[in-house]
Amino acid sequence: MEKSFSESYAKSGVDITAGYKAVELMKKHIARTMTSGVCSDIGGFGGLFELDLTGITRPVLVSGTDGVGTKLKLAFLMDKHDTVGIDCVAMCVNDIICAGAKPLFFLDYIACGKNVPEKIAEIVKGVAEGCVQAGCALIGGETAEMPGFYPVDEYDLAGYSTGVVDKSKIIDKNTIEEGDVIIALASSGVHSNGFSLVRKVFDVENADLKTPLESLNGKSLGETLLTPTKIYVKSVLALMEKVSVKAISHITGGGFYENIPRSIPEGFTAKITKSAVKILPIFKLIAEKGGISERDMFNTFNMGVGMSIVVPASQVQTALDLLKSCGEDAYVVGEITKGDEKIQLI
């Protein structure tokens, strides 16, 4: 590829040699994610992965795809690009784990106005870190330089992941019974949803993003908002080994009201105790600054709960102890009752 150069293409705004340099810079980050199933190197036309089906009788593949959304605008304003990749991975693998599947591999897609190799490598550094946290391999991706479509200083980032679970171990919400308990796993912040509203509330393009604020425990607004999405994969996989997990909800766009009902069967209600929710300071600031109602806050943001898990009442303490040993801030946030509404916040 040393001889690959198009003067005409370069004049149109696309520097293919920058793409080659970006790949070289990102290789050391990708190497951190390699697992035993990887059968290909970066640079091929497709990522190869060999399935290890030890202990799996009927393998079911579970896939997820997502992006980072307008949180990227904060990365542009802060000129910080090494954490949004974690968000991208998290949004995919946290969905996959809701079915009980272990993520196997990840692919990313970066589209930009101008390929600055060092910036692309920083983005991929974050993607690699997310993969390490999730225990999956980064086996491929694409960087597309698209002048005239994206501003030269901006980019979009999306990804895709596939996981595997034995069919007999797929988490089945239909096993839910009255009296089951809902456990909350604390979020790390706003995660990667609701940023169109966040940006409007704070007028981020004109806001002071770097001054530490007492209301945010000494962190700046920019730093707080860019805090990467927490990845729950390893904790949930460990929990499934010891506890009968009946349902999992990844609290993303739509907050409590849209996501928790997705894991609740007909005839049952997830009764959430609002006073039990450990609401993070950033959400209190958003509500106050934007004059946003409590109902809208719980219907837009995770409010400090990144994931909810339904377990039998008899196994609650075991679940809490195990999750805390995995580094999670886990606590009881509600219970399952019979009812026609799938969720009630009381």
PDB file of N, CA, C and O in Angstrom, residues 108-170:
ATOM      1  N   ASP A 108     -16.506  -1.363  14.451  1.00  0.00           N
ATOM      2  CA  ASP A 108     -16.884   0.048  14.531  1.00  0.00           C
ATOM      3  C   ASP A 108     -16.947   0.687  13.150  1.00  0.00           C
ATOM      4  O   ASP A 108     -16.402   0.164  12.177  1.00  0.00           O
ATOM      5  N   TYR A 109     -17.655   1.811  13.075  1.00  0.00           N
ATOM      6  CA  TYR A 109     -17.745   2.585  11.834  1.00  0.00           C
ATOM      7  C   TYR A 109     -17.571   4.053  12.188  1.00  0.00           C
ATOM      8  O   TYR A 109     -18.333   4.609  12.984  1.00  0.00           O
ATOM      9  N   ILE A 110     -16.542   4.655  11.629  1.00  0.00           N
ATOM     10  CA  ILE A 110     -16.257   6.077  11.856  1.00  0.00           C
ATOM     11  C   ILE A 110     -16.346   6.804  10.527  1.00  0.00           C
ATOM     12  O   ILE A 110     -15.643   6.459   9.568  1.00  0.00           O
ATOM     13  N   ALA A 111     -17.231   7.796  10.468  1.00  0.00           N
ATOM     14  CA  ALA A 111     -17.340   8.638   9.275  1.00  0.00           C
ATOM     15  C   ALA A 111     -16.930  10.050   9.665  1.00  0.00           C
ATOM     16  O   ALA A 111     -17.399  10.579  10.675  1.00  0.00           O
ATOM     17  N   CYS A 112     -16.055  10.657   8.887  1.00  0.00           N
ATOM     18  CA  CYS A 112     -15.512  11.962   9.283  1.00  0.00           C
ATOM     19  C   CYS A 112     -15.386  12.896   8.086  1.00  0.00           C
ATOM     20  O   CYS A 112     -15.358  12.467   6.928  1.00  0.00           O
ATOM     21  N   GLY A 113     -15.297  14.172   8.393  1.00  0.00           N
ATOM     22  CA  GLY A 113     -15.088  15.157   7.338  1.00  0.00           C
ATOM     23  C   GLY A 113     -13.655  15.184   6.850  1.00  0.00           C
ATOM     24  O   GLY A 113     -13.395  15.399   5.669  1.00  0.00           O
ATOM     25  N   LYS A 114     -12.729  14.970   7.779  1.00  0.00           N
ATOM     26  CA  LYS A 114     -11.312  14.905   7.432  1.00  0.00           C
ATOM     27  C   LYS A 114     -10.643  13.865   8.310  1.00  0.00           C
ATOM     28  O   LYS A 114     -10.813  13.868   9.533  1.00  0.00           O
ATOM     29  N   ASN A 115      -9.897  12.967   7.710  1.00  0.00           N
ATOM     30  CA  ASN A 115      -9.212  11.918   8.450  1.00  0.00           C
ATOM     31  C   ASN A 115      -7.917  12.468   9.042  1.00  0.00           C
ATOM     32  O   ASN A 115      -6.931  12.671   8.338  1.00  0.00           O
ATOM     33  N   VAL A 116      -7.971  12.741  10.339  1.00  0.00           N
ATOM     34  CA  VAL A 116      -6.762  13.105  11.082  1.00  0.00           C
ATOM     35  C   VAL A 116      -6.344  11.843  11.834  1.00  0.00           C
ATOM     36  O   VAL A 116      -7.004  11.450  12.796  1.00  0.00           O
ATOM     37  N   PRO A 117      -5.296  11.166  11.384  1.00  0.00           N
ATOM     38  CA  PRO A 117      -4.957   9.851  11.931  1.00  0.00           C
ATOM     39  C   PRO A 117      -4.872   9.801  13.450  1.00  0.00           C
ATOM     40  O   PRO A 117      -5.338   8.846  14.085  1.00  0.00           O
ATOM     41  N   GLU A 118      -4.290  10.831  14.049  1.00  0.00           N
ATOM     42  CA  GLU A 118      -4.142  10.841  15.507  1.00  0.00           C
ATOM     43  C   GLU A 118      -5.503  10.880  16.201  1.00  0.00           C
ATOM     44  O   GLU A 118      -5.706  10.242  17.238  1.00  0.00           O
ATOM     45  N   LYS A 119      -6.442  11.624  15.630  1.00  0.00           N
ATOM     46  CA  LYS A 119      -7.789  11.700  16.222  1.00  0.00           C
ATOM     47  C   LYS A 119      -8.518  10.366  16.053  1.00  0.00           C
ATOM     48  O   LYS A 119      -9.165   9.878  16.985  1.00  0.00           O
ATOM     49  N   ILE A 120      -8.418   9.774  14.879  1.00  0.00           N
ATOM     50  CA  ILE A 120      -9.063   8.474  14.638  1.00  0.00           C
ATOM     51  C   ILE A 120      -8.503   7.427  15.589  1.00  0.00           C
ATOM     52  O   ILE A 120      -9.242   6.609  16.145  1.00  0.00           O
ATOM     53  N   ALA A 121      -7.192   7.475  15.810  1.00  0.00           N
ATOM     54  CA  ALA A 121      -6.569   6.516  16.726  1.00  0.00           C
ATOM     55  C   ALA A 121      -7.079   6.707  18.154  1.00  0.00           C
ATOM     56  O   ALA A 121      -7.262   5.737  18.899  1.00  0.00           O
ATOM     57  N   GLU A 122      -7.327   7.956  18.556  1.00  0.00           N
ATOM     58  CA  GLU A 122      -7.875   8.227  19.880  1.00  0.00           C
ATOM     59  C   GLU A 122      -9.287   7.657  20.017  1.00  0.00           C
ATOM     60  O   GLU A 122      -9.649   7.094  21.052  1.00  0.00           O
ATOM     61  N   ILE A 123     -10.078   7.808  18.973  1.00  0.00           N
ATOM     62  CA  ILE A 123     -11.433   7.247  18.985  1.00  0.00           C
ATOM     63  C   ILE A 123     -11.368   5.729  19.145  1.00  0.00           C
ATOM     64  O   ILE A 123     -12.065   5.142  19.987  1.00  0.00           O
ATOM     65  N   VAL A 124     -10.521   5.096  18.361  1.00  0.00           N
ATOM     66  CA  VAL A 124     -10.394   3.637  18.405  1.00  0.00           C
ATOM     67  C   VAL A 124      -9.810   3.178  19.737  1.00  0.00           C
ATOM     68  O   VAL A 124     -10.146   2.096  20.231  1.00  0.00           O
ATOM     69  N   LYS A 125      -8.969   4.001  20.337  1.00  0.00           N
ATOM     70  CA  LYS A 125      -8.452   3.691  21.676  1.00  0.00           C
ATOM     71  C   LYS A 125      -9.617   3.492  22.648  1.00  0.00           C
ATOM     72  O   LYS A 125      -9.619   2.572  23.467  1.00  0.00           O
ATOM     73  N   GLY A 126     -10.624   4.376  22.558  1.00  0.00           N
ATOM     74  CA  GLY A 126     -11.798   4.240  23.415  1.00  0.00           C
ATOM     75  C   GLY A 126     -12.610   3.010  23.074  1.00  0.00           C
ATOM     76  O   GLY A 126     -13.103   2.306  23.969  1.00  0.00           O
ATOM     77  N   VAL A 127     -12.761   2.731  21.788  1.00  0.00           N
ATOM     78  CA  VAL A 127     -13.475   1.522  21.373  1.00  0.00           C
ATOM     79  C   VAL A 127     -12.782   0.284  21.942  1.00  0.00           C
ATOM     80  O   VAL A 127     -13.435  -0.618  22.469  1.00  0.00           O
ATOM     81  N   ALA A 128     -11.472   0.255  21.840  1.00  0.00           N
ATOM     82  CA  ALA A 128     -10.708  -0.880  22.361  1.00  0.00           C
ATOM     83  C   ALA A 128     -10.890  -1.030  23.867  1.00  0.00           C
ATOM     84  O   ALA A 128     -11.058  -2.137  24.380  1.00  0.00           O
ATOM     85  N   GLU A 129     -10.880   0.085  24.583  1.00  0.00           N
ATOM     86  CA  GLU A 129     -11.083   0.034  26.033  1.00  0.00           C
ATOM     87  C   GLU A 129     -12.464  -0.527  26.353  1.00  0.00           C
ATOM     88  O   GLU A 129     -12.617  -1.338  27.275  1.00  0.00           O
ATOM     89  N   GLY A 130     -13.470  -0.112  25.594  1.00  0.00           N
ATOM     90  CA  GLY A 130     -14.813  -0.653  25.795  1.00  0.00           C
ATOM     91  C   GLY A 130     -14.857  -2.150  25.557  1.00  0.00           C
ATOM     92  O   GLY A 130     -15.497  -2.900  26.305  1.00  0.00           O
ATOM     93  N   CYS A 131     -14.157  -2.594  24.529  1.00  0.00           N
ATOM     94  CA  CYS A 131     -14.103  -4.035  24.229  1.00  0.00           C
ATOM     95  C   CYS A 131     -13.420  -4.806  25.351  1.00  0.00           C
ATOM     96  O   CYS A 131     -13.860  -5.901  25.732  1.00  0.00           O
ATOM     97  N   VAL A 132     -12.351  -4.255  25.894  1.00  0.00           N
ATOM     98  CA  VAL A 132     -11.659  -4.900  27.014  1.00  0.00           C
ATOM     99  C   VAL A 132     -12.607  -5.008  28.209  1.00  0.00           C
ATOM    100  O   VAL A 132     -12.690  -6.048  28.857  1.00  0.00           O
ATOM    101  N   GLN A 133     -13.332  -3.933  28.492  1.00  0.00           N
ATOM    102  CA  GLN A 133     -14.274  -3.955  29.610  1.00  0.00           C
ATOM    103  C   GLN A 133     -15.386  -4.978  29.398  1.00  0.00           C
ATOM    104  O   GLN A 133     -15.896  -5.564  30.353  1.00  0.00           O
ATOM    105  N   ALA A 134     -15.760  -5.203  28.140  1.00  0.00           N
ATOM    106  CA  ALA A 134     -16.836  -6.147  27.829  1.00  0.00           C
ATOM    107  C   ALA A 134     -16.334  -7.559  27.579  1.00  0.00           C
ATOM    108  O   ALA A 134     -17.131  -8.493  27.472  1.00  0.00           O
ATOM    109  N   GLY A 135     -15.012  -7.723  27.458  1.00  0.00           N
ATOM    110  CA  GLY A 135     -14.449  -9.050  27.208  1.00  0.00           C
ATOM    111  C   GLY A 135     -14.638  -9.531  25.783  1.00  0.00           C
ATOM    112  O   GLY A 135     -14.658 -10.740  25.530  1.00  0.00           O
ATOM    113  N   CYS A 136     -14.787  -8.591  24.828  1.00  0.00           N
ATOM    114  CA  CYS A 136     -14.953  -8.992  23.439  1.00  0.00           C
ATOM    115  C   CYS A 136     -13.816  -8.442  22.591  1.00  0.00           C
ATOM    116  O   CYS A 136     -13.064  -7.575  23.027  1.00  0.00           O
ATOM    117  N   ALA A 137     -13.696  -8.946  21.380  1.00  0.00           N
ATOM    118  CA  ALA A 137     -12.596  -8.569  20.497  1.00  0.00           C
ATOM    119  C   ALA A 137     -13.043  -7.546  19.463  1.00  0.00           C
ATOM    120  O   ALA A 137     -14.157  -7.631  18.935  1.00  0.00           O
ATOM    121  N   LEU A 138     -12.183  -6.590  19.178  1.00  0.00           N
ATOM    122  CA  LEU A 138     -12.404  -5.637  18.092  1.00  0.00           C
ATOM    123  C   LEU A 138     -11.783  -6.248  16.846  1.00  0.00           C
ATOM    124  O   LEU A 138     -10.561  -6.265  16.699  1.00  0.00           O
ATOM    125  N   ILE A 139     -12.632  -6.799  15.963  1.00  0.00           N
ATOM    126  CA  ILE A 139     -12.091  -7.581  14.838  1.00  0.00           C
ATOM    127  C   ILE A 139     -12.194  -6.863  13.497  1.00  0.00           C
ATOM    128  O   ILE A 139     -11.795  -7.420  12.468  1.00  0.00           O
ATOM    129  N   GLY A 140     -12.677  -5.649  13.488  1.00  0.00           N
ATOM    130  CA  GLY A 140     -12.758  -4.930  12.217  1.00  0.00           C
ATOM    131  C   GLY A 140     -13.473  -3.607  12.373  1.00  0.00           C
ATOM    132  O   GLY A 140     -13.930  -3.241  13.454  1.00  0.00           O
ATOM    133  N   GLY A 141     -13.565  -2.884  11.271  1.00  0.00           N
ATOM    134  CA  GLY A 141     -14.233  -1.596  11.285  1.00  0.00           C
ATOM    135  C   GLY A 141     -14.037  -0.888   9.968  1.00  0.00           C
ATOM    136  O   GLY A 141     -13.508  -1.453   9.007  1.00  0.00           O
ATOM    137  N   GLU A 142     -14.478   0.348   9.939  1.00  0.00           N
ATOM    138  CA  GLU A 142     -14.369   1.154   8.726  1.00  0.00           C
ATOM    139  C   GLU A 142     -14.212   2.608   9.112  1.00  0.00           C
ATOM    140  O   GLU A 142     -14.898   3.116  10.007  1.00  0.00           O
ATOM    141  N   THR A 143     -13.275   3.266   8.455  1.00  0.00           N
ATOM    142  CA  THR A 143     -13.141   4.718   8.588  1.00  0.00           C
ATOM    143  C   THR A 143     -13.400   5.331   7.224  1.00  0.00           C
ATOM    144  O   THR A 143     -12.684   5.048   6.261  1.00  0.00           O
ATOM    145  N   ALA A 144     -14.446   6.146   7.155  1.00  0.00           N
ATOM    146  CA  ALA A 144     -14.834   6.753   5.878  1.00  0.00           C
ATOM    147  C   ALA A 144     -14.607   8.259   5.932  1.00  0.00           C
ATOM    148  O   ALA A 144     -15.177   8.943   6.783  1.00  0.00           O
ATOM    149  N   GLU A 145     -13.761   8.742   5.071  1.00  0.00           N
ATOM    150  CA  GLU A 145     -13.528  10.185   4.971  1.00  0.00           C
ATOM    151  C   GLU A 145     -14.521  10.755   3.966  1.00  0.00           C
ATOM    152  O   GLU A 145     -14.536  10.364   2.795  1.00  0.00           O
ATOM    153  N   MET A 146     -15.387  11.682   4.439  1.00  0.00           N
ATOM    154  CA  MET A 146     -16.495  12.159   3.615  1.00  0.00           C
ATOM    155  C   MET A 146     -16.556  13.682   3.592  1.00  0.00           C
ATOM    156  O   MET A 146     -17.422  14.312   4.205  1.00  0.00           O
ATOM    157  N   PRO A 147     -15.594  14.319   2.916  1.00  0.00           N
ATOM    158  CA  PRO A 147     -15.573  15.789   2.851  1.00  0.00           C
ATOM    159  C   PRO A 147     -16.824  16.323   2.166  1.00  0.00           C
ATOM    160  O   PRO A 147     -17.321  15.736   1.206  1.00  0.00           O
ATOM    161  N   GLY A 148     -17.343  17.413   2.698  1.00  0.00           N
ATOM    162  CA  GLY A 148     -18.551  17.981   2.128  1.00  0.00           C
ATOM    163  C   GLY A 148     -19.816  17.417   2.732  1.00  0.00           C
ATOM    164  O   GLY A 148     -20.891  17.999   2.616  1.00  0.00           O
ATOM    165  N   PHE A 149     -19.695  16.266   3.374  1.00  0.00           N
ATOM    166  CA  PHE A 149     -20.843  15.645   4.042  1.00  0.00           C
ATOM    167  C   PHE A 149     -20.792  15.924   5.535  1.00  0.00           C
ATOM    168  O   PHE A 149     -21.792  16.232   6.167  1.00  0.00           O
ATOM    169  N   TYR A 150     -19.584  15.798   6.114  1.00  0.00           N
ATOM    170  CA  TYR A 150     -19.346  16.159   7.508  1.00  0.00           C
ATOM    171  C   TYR A 150     -18.400  17.355   7.553  1.00  0.00           C
ATOM    172  O   TYR A 150     -17.495  17.461   6.722  1.00  0.00           O
ATOM    173  N   PRO A 151     -18.567  18.251   8.530  1.00  0.00           N
ATOM    174  CA  PRO A 151     -17.578  19.313   8.734  1.00  0.00           C
ATOM    175  C   PRO A 151     -16.212  18.687   9.011  1.00  0.00           C
ATOM    176  O   PRO A 151     -16.121  17.579   9.550  1.00  0.00           O
ATOM    177  N   VAL A 152     -15.151  19.412   8.690  1.00  0.00           N
ATOM    178  CA  VAL A 152     -13.807  18.831   8.803  1.00  0.00           C
ATOM    179  C   VAL A 152     -13.440  18.434  10.233  1.00  0.00           C
ATOM    180  O   VAL A 152     -12.624  17.535  10.439  1.00  0.00           O
ATOM    181  N   ASP A 153     -14.034  19.076  11.235  1.00  0.00           N
ATOM    182  CA  ASP A 153     -13.683  18.776  12.625  1.00  0.00           C
ATOM    183  C   ASP A 153     -14.649  17.797  13.287  1.00  0.00           C
ATOM    184  O   ASP A 153     -14.539  17.542  14.486  1.00  0.00           O
ATOM    185  N   GLU A 154     -15.595  17.254  12.523  1.00  0.00           N
ATOM    186  CA  GLU A 154     -16.613  16.399  13.131  1.00  0.00           C
ATOM    187  C   GLU A 154     -16.602  14.995  12.540  1.00  0.00           C
ATOM    188  O   GLU A 154     -16.049  14.752  11.464  1.00  0.00           O
ATOM    189  N   TYR A 155     -17.245  14.075  13.267  1.00  0.00           N
ATOM    190  CA  TYR A 155     -17.327  12.687  12.826  1.00  0.00           C
ATOM    191  C   TYR A 155     -18.562  12.042  13.452  1.00  0.00           C
ATOM    192  O   TYR A 155     -19.172  12.582  14.379  1.00  0.00           O
ATOM    193  N   ASP A 156     -18.931  10.905  12.931  1.00  0.00           N
ATOM    194  CA  ASP A 156     -19.967  10.087  13.557  1.00  0.00           C
ATOM    195  C   ASP A 156     -19.352   8.741  13.887  1.00  0.00           C
ATOM    196  O   ASP A 156     -18.392   8.308  13.245  1.00  0.00           O
ATOM    197  N   LEU A 157     -19.913   8.100  14.901  1.00  0.00           N
ATOM    198  CA  LEU A 157     -19.359   6.841  15.383  1.00  0.00           C
ATOM    199  C   LEU A 157     -20.492   5.879  15.699  1.00  0.00           C
ATOM    200  O   LEU A 157     -21.411   6.214  16.450  1.00  0.00           O
ATOM    201  N   ALA A 158     -20.432   4.705  15.106  1.00  0.00           N
ATOM    202  CA  ALA A 158     -21.426   3.667  15.361  1.00  0.00           C
ATOM    203  C   ALA A 158     -20.717   2.320  15.451  1.00  0.00           C
ATOM    204  O   ALA A 158     -19.547   2.202  15.083  1.00  0.00           O
ATOM    205  N   GLY A 159     -21.419   1.330  15.944  1.00  0.00           N
ATOM    206  CA  GLY A 159     -20.792   0.025  16.090  1.00  0.00           C
ATOM    207  C   GLY A 159     -21.798  -1.103  16.060  1.00  0.00           C
ATOM    208  O   GLY A 159     -23.015  -0.899  16.033  1.00  0.00           O
ATOM    209  N   TYR A 160     -21.250  -2.295  16.069  1.00  0.00           N
ATOM    210  CA  TYR A 160     -22.063  -3.520  15.975  1.00  0.00           C
ATOM    211  C   TYR A 160     -21.365  -4.617  16.760  1.00  0.00           C
ATOM    212  O   TYR A 160     -20.139  -4.762  16.712  1.00  0.00           O
ATOM    213  N   SER A 161     -22.132  -5.410  17.484  1.00  0.00           N
ATOM    214  CA  SER A 161     -21.547  -6.513  18.246  1.00  0.00           C
ATOM    215  C   SER A 161     -22.418  -7.754  18.140  1.00  0.00           C
ATOM    216  O   SER A 161     -23.644  -7.661  17.980  1.00  0.00           O
ATOM    217  N   THR A 162     -21.783  -8.900  18.228  1.00  0.00           N
ATOM    218  CA  THR A 162     -22.487 -10.187  18.266  1.00  0.00           C
ATOM    219  C   THR A 162     -22.045 -10.964  19.495  1.00  0.00           C
ATOM    220  O   THR A 162     -20.854 -11.005  19.824  1.00  0.00           O
ATOM    221  N   GLY A 163     -23.027 -11.572  20.162  1.00  0.00           N
ATOM    222  CA  GLY A 163     -22.746 -12.415  21.317  1.00  0.00           C
ATOM    223  C   GLY A 163     -23.391 -13.770  21.155  1.00  0.00           C
ATOM    224  O   GLY A 163     -24.126 -14.017  20.178  1.00  0.00           O
ATOM    225  N   VAL A 164     -23.133 -14.659  22.099  1.00  0.00           N
ATOM    226  CA  VAL A 164     -23.696 -16.007  22.029  1.00  0.00           C
ATOM    227  C   VAL A 164     -24.216 -16.430  23.394  1.00  0.00           C
ATOM    228  O   VAL A 164     -23.657 -16.060  24.435  1.00  0.00           O
ATOM    229  N   VAL A 165     -25.310 -17.201  23.378  1.00  0.00           N
ATOM    230  CA  VAL A 165     -25.882 -17.751  24.598  1.00  0.00           C
ATOM    231  C   VAL A 165     -26.487 -19.106  24.263  1.00  0.00           C
ATOM    232  O   VAL A 165     -27.001 -19.311  23.159  1.00  0.00           O
ATOM    233  N   ASP A 166     -26.408 -20.031  25.188  1.00  0.00           N
ATOM    234  CA  ASP A 166     -27.095 -21.302  25.021  1.00  0.00           C
ATOM    235  C   ASP A 166     -28.597 -21.037  25.077  1.00  0.00           C
ATOM    236  O   ASP A 166     -29.070 -20.270  25.923  1.00  0.00           O
ATOM    237  N   LYS A 167     -29.338 -21.650  24.195  1.00  0.00           N
ATOM    238  CA  LYS A 167     -30.780 -21.387  24.122  1.00  0.00           C
ATOM    239  C   LYS A 167     -31.468 -21.609  25.460  1.00  0.00           C
ATOM    240  O   LYS A 167     -32.403 -20.885  25.817  1.00  0.00           O
ATOM    241  N   SER A 168     -31.001 -22.579  26.211  1.00  0.00           N
ATOM    242  CA  SER A 168     -31.621 -22.890  27.501  1.00  0.00           C
ATOM    243  C   SER A 168     -31.351 -21.819  28.551  1.00  0.00           C
ATOM    244  O   SER A 168     -32.015 -21.786  29.593  1.00  0.00           O
ATOM    245  N   LYS A 169     -30.391 -20.932  28.278  1.00  0.00           N
ATOM    246  CA  LYS A 169     -30.010 -19.917  29.257  1.00  0.00           C
ATOM    247  C   LYS A 169     -30.429 -18.499  28.848  1.00  0.00           C
ATOM    248  O   LYS A 169     -30.068 -17.534  29.515  1.00  0.00           O
ATOM    249  N   ILE A 170     -31.177 -18.399  27.750  1.00  0.00           N
ATOM    250  CA  ILE A 170     -31.679 -17.083  27.359  1.00  0.00           C
ATOM    251  C   ILE A 170     -32.593 -16.550  28.467  1.00  0.00           C
ATOM    252  O   ILE A 170     -33.459 -17.272  28.974  1.00  0.00           O
TER     253      ILE A 170
END
